Short mmCIF file of C-alpha atoms and ligand atoms in Angstrom, two decimals:
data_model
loop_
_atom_site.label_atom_id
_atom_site.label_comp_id
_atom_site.label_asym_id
_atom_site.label_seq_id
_atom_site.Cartn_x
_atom_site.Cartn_y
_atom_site.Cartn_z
CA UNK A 68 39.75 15.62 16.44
CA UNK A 69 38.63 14.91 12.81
CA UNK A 70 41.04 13.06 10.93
CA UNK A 71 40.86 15.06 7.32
CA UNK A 72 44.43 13.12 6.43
CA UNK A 73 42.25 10.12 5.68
CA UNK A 74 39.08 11.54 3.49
CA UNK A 75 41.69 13.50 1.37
CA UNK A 76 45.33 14.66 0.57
CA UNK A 77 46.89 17.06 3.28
CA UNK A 78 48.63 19.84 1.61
CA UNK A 79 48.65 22.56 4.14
CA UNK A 80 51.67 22.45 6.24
CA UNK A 81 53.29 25.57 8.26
CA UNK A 82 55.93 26.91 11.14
CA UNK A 83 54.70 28.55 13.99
CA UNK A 84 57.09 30.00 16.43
CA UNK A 85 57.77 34.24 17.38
CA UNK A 86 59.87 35.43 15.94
CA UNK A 87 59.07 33.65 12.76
CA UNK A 88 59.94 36.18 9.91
CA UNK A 89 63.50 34.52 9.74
CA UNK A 90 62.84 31.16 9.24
CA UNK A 91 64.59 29.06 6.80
CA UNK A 92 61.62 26.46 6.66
CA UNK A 93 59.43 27.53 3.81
CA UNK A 94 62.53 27.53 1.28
CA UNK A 95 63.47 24.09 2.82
CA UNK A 96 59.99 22.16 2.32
CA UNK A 97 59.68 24.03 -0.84
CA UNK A 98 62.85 22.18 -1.96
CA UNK A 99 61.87 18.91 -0.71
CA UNK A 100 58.61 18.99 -2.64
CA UNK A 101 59.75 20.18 -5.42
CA UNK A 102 62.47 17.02 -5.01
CA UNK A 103 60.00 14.60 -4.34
CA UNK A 104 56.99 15.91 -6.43
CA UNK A 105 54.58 16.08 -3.76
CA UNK A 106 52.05 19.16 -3.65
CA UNK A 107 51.95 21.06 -1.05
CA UNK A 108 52.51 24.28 1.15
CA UNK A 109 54.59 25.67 3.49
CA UNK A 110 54.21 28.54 5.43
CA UNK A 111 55.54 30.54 8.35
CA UNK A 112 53.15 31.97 10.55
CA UNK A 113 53.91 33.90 13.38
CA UNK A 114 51.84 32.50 16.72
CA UNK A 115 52.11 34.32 19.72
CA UNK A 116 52.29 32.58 23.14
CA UNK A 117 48.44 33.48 24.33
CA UNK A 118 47.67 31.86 20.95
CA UNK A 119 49.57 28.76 20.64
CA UNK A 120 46.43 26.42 21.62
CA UNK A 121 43.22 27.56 19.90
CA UNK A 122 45.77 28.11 16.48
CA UNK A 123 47.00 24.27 16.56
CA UNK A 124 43.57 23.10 17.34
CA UNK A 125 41.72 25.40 14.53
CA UNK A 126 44.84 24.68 12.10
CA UNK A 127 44.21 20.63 12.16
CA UNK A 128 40.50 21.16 12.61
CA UNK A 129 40.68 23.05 9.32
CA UNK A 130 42.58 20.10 7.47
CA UNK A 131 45.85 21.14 8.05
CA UNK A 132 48.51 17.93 6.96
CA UNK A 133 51.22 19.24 10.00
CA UNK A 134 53.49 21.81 11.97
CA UNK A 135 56.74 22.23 12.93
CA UNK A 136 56.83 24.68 16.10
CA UNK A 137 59.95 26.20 17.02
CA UNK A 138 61.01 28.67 20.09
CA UNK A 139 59.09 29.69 22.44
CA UNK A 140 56.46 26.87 21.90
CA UNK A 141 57.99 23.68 21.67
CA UNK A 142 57.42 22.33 25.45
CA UNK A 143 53.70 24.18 25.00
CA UNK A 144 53.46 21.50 21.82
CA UNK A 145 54.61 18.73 24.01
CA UNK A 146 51.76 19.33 26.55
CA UNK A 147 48.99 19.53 23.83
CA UNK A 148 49.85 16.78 22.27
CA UNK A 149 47.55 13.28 22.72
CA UNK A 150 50.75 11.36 21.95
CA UNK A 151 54.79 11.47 21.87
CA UNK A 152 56.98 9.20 19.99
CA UNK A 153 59.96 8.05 22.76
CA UNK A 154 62.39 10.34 21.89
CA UNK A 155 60.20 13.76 21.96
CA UNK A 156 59.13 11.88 25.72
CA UNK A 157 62.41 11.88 26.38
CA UNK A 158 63.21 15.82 25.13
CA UNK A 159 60.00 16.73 26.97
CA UNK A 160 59.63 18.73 23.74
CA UNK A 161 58.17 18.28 20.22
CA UNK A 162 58.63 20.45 17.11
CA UNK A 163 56.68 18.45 14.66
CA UNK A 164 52.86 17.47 14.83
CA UNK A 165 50.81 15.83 13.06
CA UNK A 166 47.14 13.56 13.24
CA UNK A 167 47.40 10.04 13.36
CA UNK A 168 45.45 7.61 12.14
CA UNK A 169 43.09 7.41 15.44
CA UNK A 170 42.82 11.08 14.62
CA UNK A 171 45.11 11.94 17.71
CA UNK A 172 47.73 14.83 18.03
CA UNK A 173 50.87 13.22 17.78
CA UNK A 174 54.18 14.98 18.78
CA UNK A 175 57.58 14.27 17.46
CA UNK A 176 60.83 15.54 17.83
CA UNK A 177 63.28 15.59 15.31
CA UNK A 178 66.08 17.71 16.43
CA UNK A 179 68.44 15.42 17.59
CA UNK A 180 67.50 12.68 14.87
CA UNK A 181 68.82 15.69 12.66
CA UNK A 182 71.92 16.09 13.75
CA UNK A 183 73.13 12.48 14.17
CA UNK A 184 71.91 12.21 10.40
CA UNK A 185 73.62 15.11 9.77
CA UNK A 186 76.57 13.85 11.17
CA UNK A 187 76.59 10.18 9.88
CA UNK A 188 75.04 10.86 6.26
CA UNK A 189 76.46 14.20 5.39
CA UNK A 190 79.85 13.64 7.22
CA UNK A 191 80.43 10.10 7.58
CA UNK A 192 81.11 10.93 11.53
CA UNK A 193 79.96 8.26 13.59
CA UNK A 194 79.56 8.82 17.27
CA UNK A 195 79.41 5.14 17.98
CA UNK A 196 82.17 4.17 21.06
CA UNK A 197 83.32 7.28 20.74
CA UNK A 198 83.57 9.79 23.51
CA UNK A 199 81.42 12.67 23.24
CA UNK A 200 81.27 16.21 24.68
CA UNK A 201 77.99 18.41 25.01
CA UNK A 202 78.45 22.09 25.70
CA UNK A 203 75.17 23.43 26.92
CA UNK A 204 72.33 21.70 29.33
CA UNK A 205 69.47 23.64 27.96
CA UNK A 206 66.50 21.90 25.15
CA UNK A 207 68.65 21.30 22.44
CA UNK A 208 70.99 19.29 24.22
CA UNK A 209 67.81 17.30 25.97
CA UNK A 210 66.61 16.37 22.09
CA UNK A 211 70.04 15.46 20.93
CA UNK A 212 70.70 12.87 24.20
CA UNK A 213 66.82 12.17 23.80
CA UNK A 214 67.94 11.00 20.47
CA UNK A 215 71.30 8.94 21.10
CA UNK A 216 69.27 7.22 24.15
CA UNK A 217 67.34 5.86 20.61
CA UNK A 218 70.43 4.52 19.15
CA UNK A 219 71.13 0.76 18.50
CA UNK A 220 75.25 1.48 19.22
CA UNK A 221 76.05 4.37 21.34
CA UNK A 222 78.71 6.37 22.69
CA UNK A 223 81.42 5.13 25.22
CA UNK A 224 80.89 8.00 26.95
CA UNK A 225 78.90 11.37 26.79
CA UNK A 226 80.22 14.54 29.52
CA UNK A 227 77.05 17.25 29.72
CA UNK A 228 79.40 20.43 30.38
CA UNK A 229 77.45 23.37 31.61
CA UNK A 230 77.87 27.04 32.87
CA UNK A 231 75.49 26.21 35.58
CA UNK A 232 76.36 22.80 36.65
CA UNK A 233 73.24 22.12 38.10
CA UNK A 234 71.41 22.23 34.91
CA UNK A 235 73.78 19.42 33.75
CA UNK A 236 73.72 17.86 36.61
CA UNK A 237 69.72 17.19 36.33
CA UNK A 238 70.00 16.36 32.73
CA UNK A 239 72.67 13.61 32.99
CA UNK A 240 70.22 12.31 35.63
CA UNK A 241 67.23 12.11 33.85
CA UNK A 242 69.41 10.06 30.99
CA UNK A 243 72.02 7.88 33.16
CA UNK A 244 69.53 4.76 33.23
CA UNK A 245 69.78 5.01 28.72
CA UNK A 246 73.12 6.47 28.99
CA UNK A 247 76.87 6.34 30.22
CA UNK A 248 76.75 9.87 31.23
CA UNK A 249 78.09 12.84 33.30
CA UNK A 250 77.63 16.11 33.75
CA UNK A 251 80.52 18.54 34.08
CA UNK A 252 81.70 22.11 35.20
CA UNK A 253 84.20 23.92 32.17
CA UNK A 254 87.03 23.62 34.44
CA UNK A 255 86.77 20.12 35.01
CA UNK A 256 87.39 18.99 31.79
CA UNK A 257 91.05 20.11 31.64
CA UNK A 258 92.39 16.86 32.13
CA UNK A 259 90.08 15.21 29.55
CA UNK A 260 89.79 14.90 25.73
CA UNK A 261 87.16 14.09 23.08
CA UNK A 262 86.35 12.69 20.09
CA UNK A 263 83.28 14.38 19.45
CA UNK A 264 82.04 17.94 20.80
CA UNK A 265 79.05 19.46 20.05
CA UNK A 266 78.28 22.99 20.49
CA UNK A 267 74.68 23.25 22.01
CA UNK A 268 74.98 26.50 24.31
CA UNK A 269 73.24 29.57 22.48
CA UNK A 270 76.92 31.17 23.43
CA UNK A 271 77.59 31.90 19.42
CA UNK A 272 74.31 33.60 19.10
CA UNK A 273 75.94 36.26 21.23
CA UNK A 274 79.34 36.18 19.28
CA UNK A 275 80.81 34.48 22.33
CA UNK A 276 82.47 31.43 22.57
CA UNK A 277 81.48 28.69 25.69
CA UNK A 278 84.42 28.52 28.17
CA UNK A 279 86.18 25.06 26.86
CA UNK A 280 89.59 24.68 27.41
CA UNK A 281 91.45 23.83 24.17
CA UNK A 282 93.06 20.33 25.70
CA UNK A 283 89.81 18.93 25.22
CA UNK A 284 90.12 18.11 21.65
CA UNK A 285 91.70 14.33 20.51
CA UNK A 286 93.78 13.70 17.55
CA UNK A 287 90.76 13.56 14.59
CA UNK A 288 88.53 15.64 16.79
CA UNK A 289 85.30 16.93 15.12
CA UNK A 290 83.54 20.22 16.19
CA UNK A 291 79.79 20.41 15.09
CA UNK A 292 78.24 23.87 16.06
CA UNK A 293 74.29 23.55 16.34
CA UNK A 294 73.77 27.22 15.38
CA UNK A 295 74.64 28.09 11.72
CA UNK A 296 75.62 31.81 10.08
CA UNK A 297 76.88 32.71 6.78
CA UNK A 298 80.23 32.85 8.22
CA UNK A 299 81.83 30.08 10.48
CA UNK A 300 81.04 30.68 13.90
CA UNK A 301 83.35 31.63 16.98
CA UNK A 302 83.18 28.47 18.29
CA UNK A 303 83.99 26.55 14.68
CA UNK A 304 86.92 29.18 14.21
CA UNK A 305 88.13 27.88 17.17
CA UNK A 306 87.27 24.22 16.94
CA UNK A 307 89.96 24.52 13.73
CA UNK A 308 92.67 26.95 15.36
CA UNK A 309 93.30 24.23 17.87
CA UNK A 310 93.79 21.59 15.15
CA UNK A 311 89.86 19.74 15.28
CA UNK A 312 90.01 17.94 11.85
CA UNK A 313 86.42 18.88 11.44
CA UNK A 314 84.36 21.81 12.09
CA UNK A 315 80.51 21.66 11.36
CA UNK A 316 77.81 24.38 11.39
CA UNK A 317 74.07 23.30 12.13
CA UNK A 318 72.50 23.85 8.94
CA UNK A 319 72.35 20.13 8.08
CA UNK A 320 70.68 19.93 11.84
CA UNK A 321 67.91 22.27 10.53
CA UNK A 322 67.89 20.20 7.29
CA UNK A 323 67.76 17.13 9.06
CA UNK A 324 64.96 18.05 10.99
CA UNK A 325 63.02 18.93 8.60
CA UNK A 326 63.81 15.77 6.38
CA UNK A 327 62.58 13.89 8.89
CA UNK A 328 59.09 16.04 9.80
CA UNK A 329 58.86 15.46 5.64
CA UNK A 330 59.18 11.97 5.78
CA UNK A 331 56.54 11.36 8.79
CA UNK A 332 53.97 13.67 7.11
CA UNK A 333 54.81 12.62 3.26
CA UNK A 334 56.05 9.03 3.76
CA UNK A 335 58.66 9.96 1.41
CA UNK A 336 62.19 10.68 2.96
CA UNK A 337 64.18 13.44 1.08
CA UNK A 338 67.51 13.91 -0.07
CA UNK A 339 69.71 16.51 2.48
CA UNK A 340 72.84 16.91 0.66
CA UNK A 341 71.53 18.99 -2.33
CA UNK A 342 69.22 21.22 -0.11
CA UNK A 343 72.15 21.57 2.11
CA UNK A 344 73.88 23.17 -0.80
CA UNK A 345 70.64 25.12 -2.40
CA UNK A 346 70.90 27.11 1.12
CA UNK A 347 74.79 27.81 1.35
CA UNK A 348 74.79 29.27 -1.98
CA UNK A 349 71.32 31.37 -1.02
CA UNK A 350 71.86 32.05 2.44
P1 LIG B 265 68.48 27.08 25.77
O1 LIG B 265 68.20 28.52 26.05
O2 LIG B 265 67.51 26.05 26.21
O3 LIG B 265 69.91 26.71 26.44
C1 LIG B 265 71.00 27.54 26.26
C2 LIG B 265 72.27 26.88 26.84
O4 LIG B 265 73.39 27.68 26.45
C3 LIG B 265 72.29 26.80 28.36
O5 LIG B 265 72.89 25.58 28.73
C4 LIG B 265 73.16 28.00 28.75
O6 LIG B 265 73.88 27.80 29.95
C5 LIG B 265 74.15 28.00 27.63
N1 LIG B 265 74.78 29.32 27.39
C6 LIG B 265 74.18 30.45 26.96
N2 LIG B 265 75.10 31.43 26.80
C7 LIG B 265 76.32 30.89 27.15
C8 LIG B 265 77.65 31.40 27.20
N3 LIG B 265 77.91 32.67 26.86
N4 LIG B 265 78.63 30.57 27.59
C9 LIG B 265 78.36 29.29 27.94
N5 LIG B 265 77.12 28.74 27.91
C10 LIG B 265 76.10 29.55 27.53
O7 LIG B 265 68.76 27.02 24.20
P2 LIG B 265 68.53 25.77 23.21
O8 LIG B 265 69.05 24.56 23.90
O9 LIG B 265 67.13 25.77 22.72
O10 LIG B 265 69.44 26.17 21.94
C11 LIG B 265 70.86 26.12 22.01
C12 LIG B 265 71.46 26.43 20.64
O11 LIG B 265 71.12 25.43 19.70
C13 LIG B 265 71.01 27.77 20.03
O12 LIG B 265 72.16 28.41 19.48
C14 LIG B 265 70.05 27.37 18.95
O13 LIG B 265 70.06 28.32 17.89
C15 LIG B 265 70.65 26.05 18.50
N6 LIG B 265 69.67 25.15 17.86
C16 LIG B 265 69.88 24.82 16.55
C17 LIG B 265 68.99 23.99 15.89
C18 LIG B 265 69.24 23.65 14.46
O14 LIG B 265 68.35 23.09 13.81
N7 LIG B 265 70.42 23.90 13.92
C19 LIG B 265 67.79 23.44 16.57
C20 LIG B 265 67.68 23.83 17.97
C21 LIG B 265 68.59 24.67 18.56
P3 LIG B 265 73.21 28.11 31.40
O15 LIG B 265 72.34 26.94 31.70
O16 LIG B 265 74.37 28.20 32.32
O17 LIG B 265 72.46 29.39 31.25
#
């Protein structure tokens, strides 16, 4: 593929996903560009599955600077692409792409990235030694251990709880040669606690809550959520009725994310915190 990054500036950038009307994106890189002074633009553009291909080709073909794909093409942008960094290897899924400089497609993934940066630079929680709880064994989970596996000091331990155990079960086995990892049933974990537990089951997209029994949460406990509403989620309500000392939503994850797409596409890394805000007050 012709590399168009190096004969002049990229400024076409977009989000491709269906549904797409929804997305938060547009307002997000908007914000960072406006932060960093870079010119550029951001659009969300709705791709359909039969489509996903010929679009991404045509789109960097045409001089397009990069993409950020979300649901349903993310594993779809894994296969297409020439190259993965590690960690989107790892989450068998990539929701940033770009050209490199050999003029390859290069998939990323920086969903998990997101959230730890979320978590460390926007909440000063650090996961390191701690032990950690995932609820959920489905993608988001895989590009959140995808990203710990990348970490320099880890977690003691890390329990994959799912619904359907075998889903866990096969995750915590791709991961146990990076990780100190196990997978879990819900009512196994009544005789454990946790440090750290992260919501990654789509359970609060349904108004429901993921069936974790409240012993579970240690003295200090925080509760992150990776979906995000205007109002605090089911899960997040409950994190703080049964005393977790913090309870996070996963707008900072989206934020993250796309901080770090930014950086790889701009080379300069923008500020979260005040975007962060810009959205809360302008849901
Ligand atoms: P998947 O469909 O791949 O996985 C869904 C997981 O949720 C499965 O493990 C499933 O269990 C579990 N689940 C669904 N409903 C329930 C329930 N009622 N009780 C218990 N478990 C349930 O989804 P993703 O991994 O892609 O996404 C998960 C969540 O993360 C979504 O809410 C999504 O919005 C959010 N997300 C947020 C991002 C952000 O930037 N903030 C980025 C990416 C995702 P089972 O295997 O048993 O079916």
């Amino acid at each position: 593929m012709v590399n168009h990054q190096e004969s002049g500036s990229p400024t076409r950038y977009a989000v491709i996903g269906s549904p797409i009307a929804h997305s938060k994106s547009p307002l997000i890189h908007s914000l960072f560009a406006e932060q960093t002074k870079q010119h550029l633009t951001y659009e969300a553009i709705e791709v359909l599955e039969a489509e996903f291909e010929s679009f991404v080709n045509a789109f960097f073909e045409s001089g397009g600077g990069g993409l950020n794909v979300t649901l349903p093409h993310k594993e779809r942008a894994f296969a297409l692409a020439e190259v993965t960094t590690p960690r989107a290897s790892l989450a068998r899924a990539v929701n940033t792409l770009s050209l490199n400089k050999a003029g390859q497609l290069e998939g990323d993934n920086t969903d998990g990235a997101g959230l730890l940066n979320d978590l460390y630079l926007n909440h000063r929680v650090s996961i390191e030694s701690k032990r950690l709880l995932i609820l959920g064994a489905g993608g988001a989970t895989r590009g959140v251990l995808a990203a710990i596996a990348d970490l320099a000091n880890k977690p003691a331990a890390i329990t994959v709880a799912n619904r359907t155990l075998a889903k866990a079960t096969a995750l915590a086995s791709d991961f146990a040669s990076r990780l100190a990892i196990t997978a879990s049933g819900y009512d196994a974990l009544d005789d454990q606690q946790f440090d750290v537990i992260i919501n990654g089951t789509s359970a609060s997209l349904g108004g429901e809550l993921p069936p974790v029994p409240p012993s579970v949460i240690a003295p200090d406990c925080c509760c992150y959520d990776m979906m995000y509403a205007a109002e605090p989620t089911l899960f997040l309500k409950w994190a703080k009725a049964q005393g977790a000392a913090q309870a996070i939503d996963g707008l900072g994850m989206l934020v993250g994310q796309a901080a770090l797409a930014f950086t790889r596409w701009r080379g300069i890394e923008p500020t979260t915190a005040d975007v962060i805000q810009a959205l809360r007050v302008h849901p």
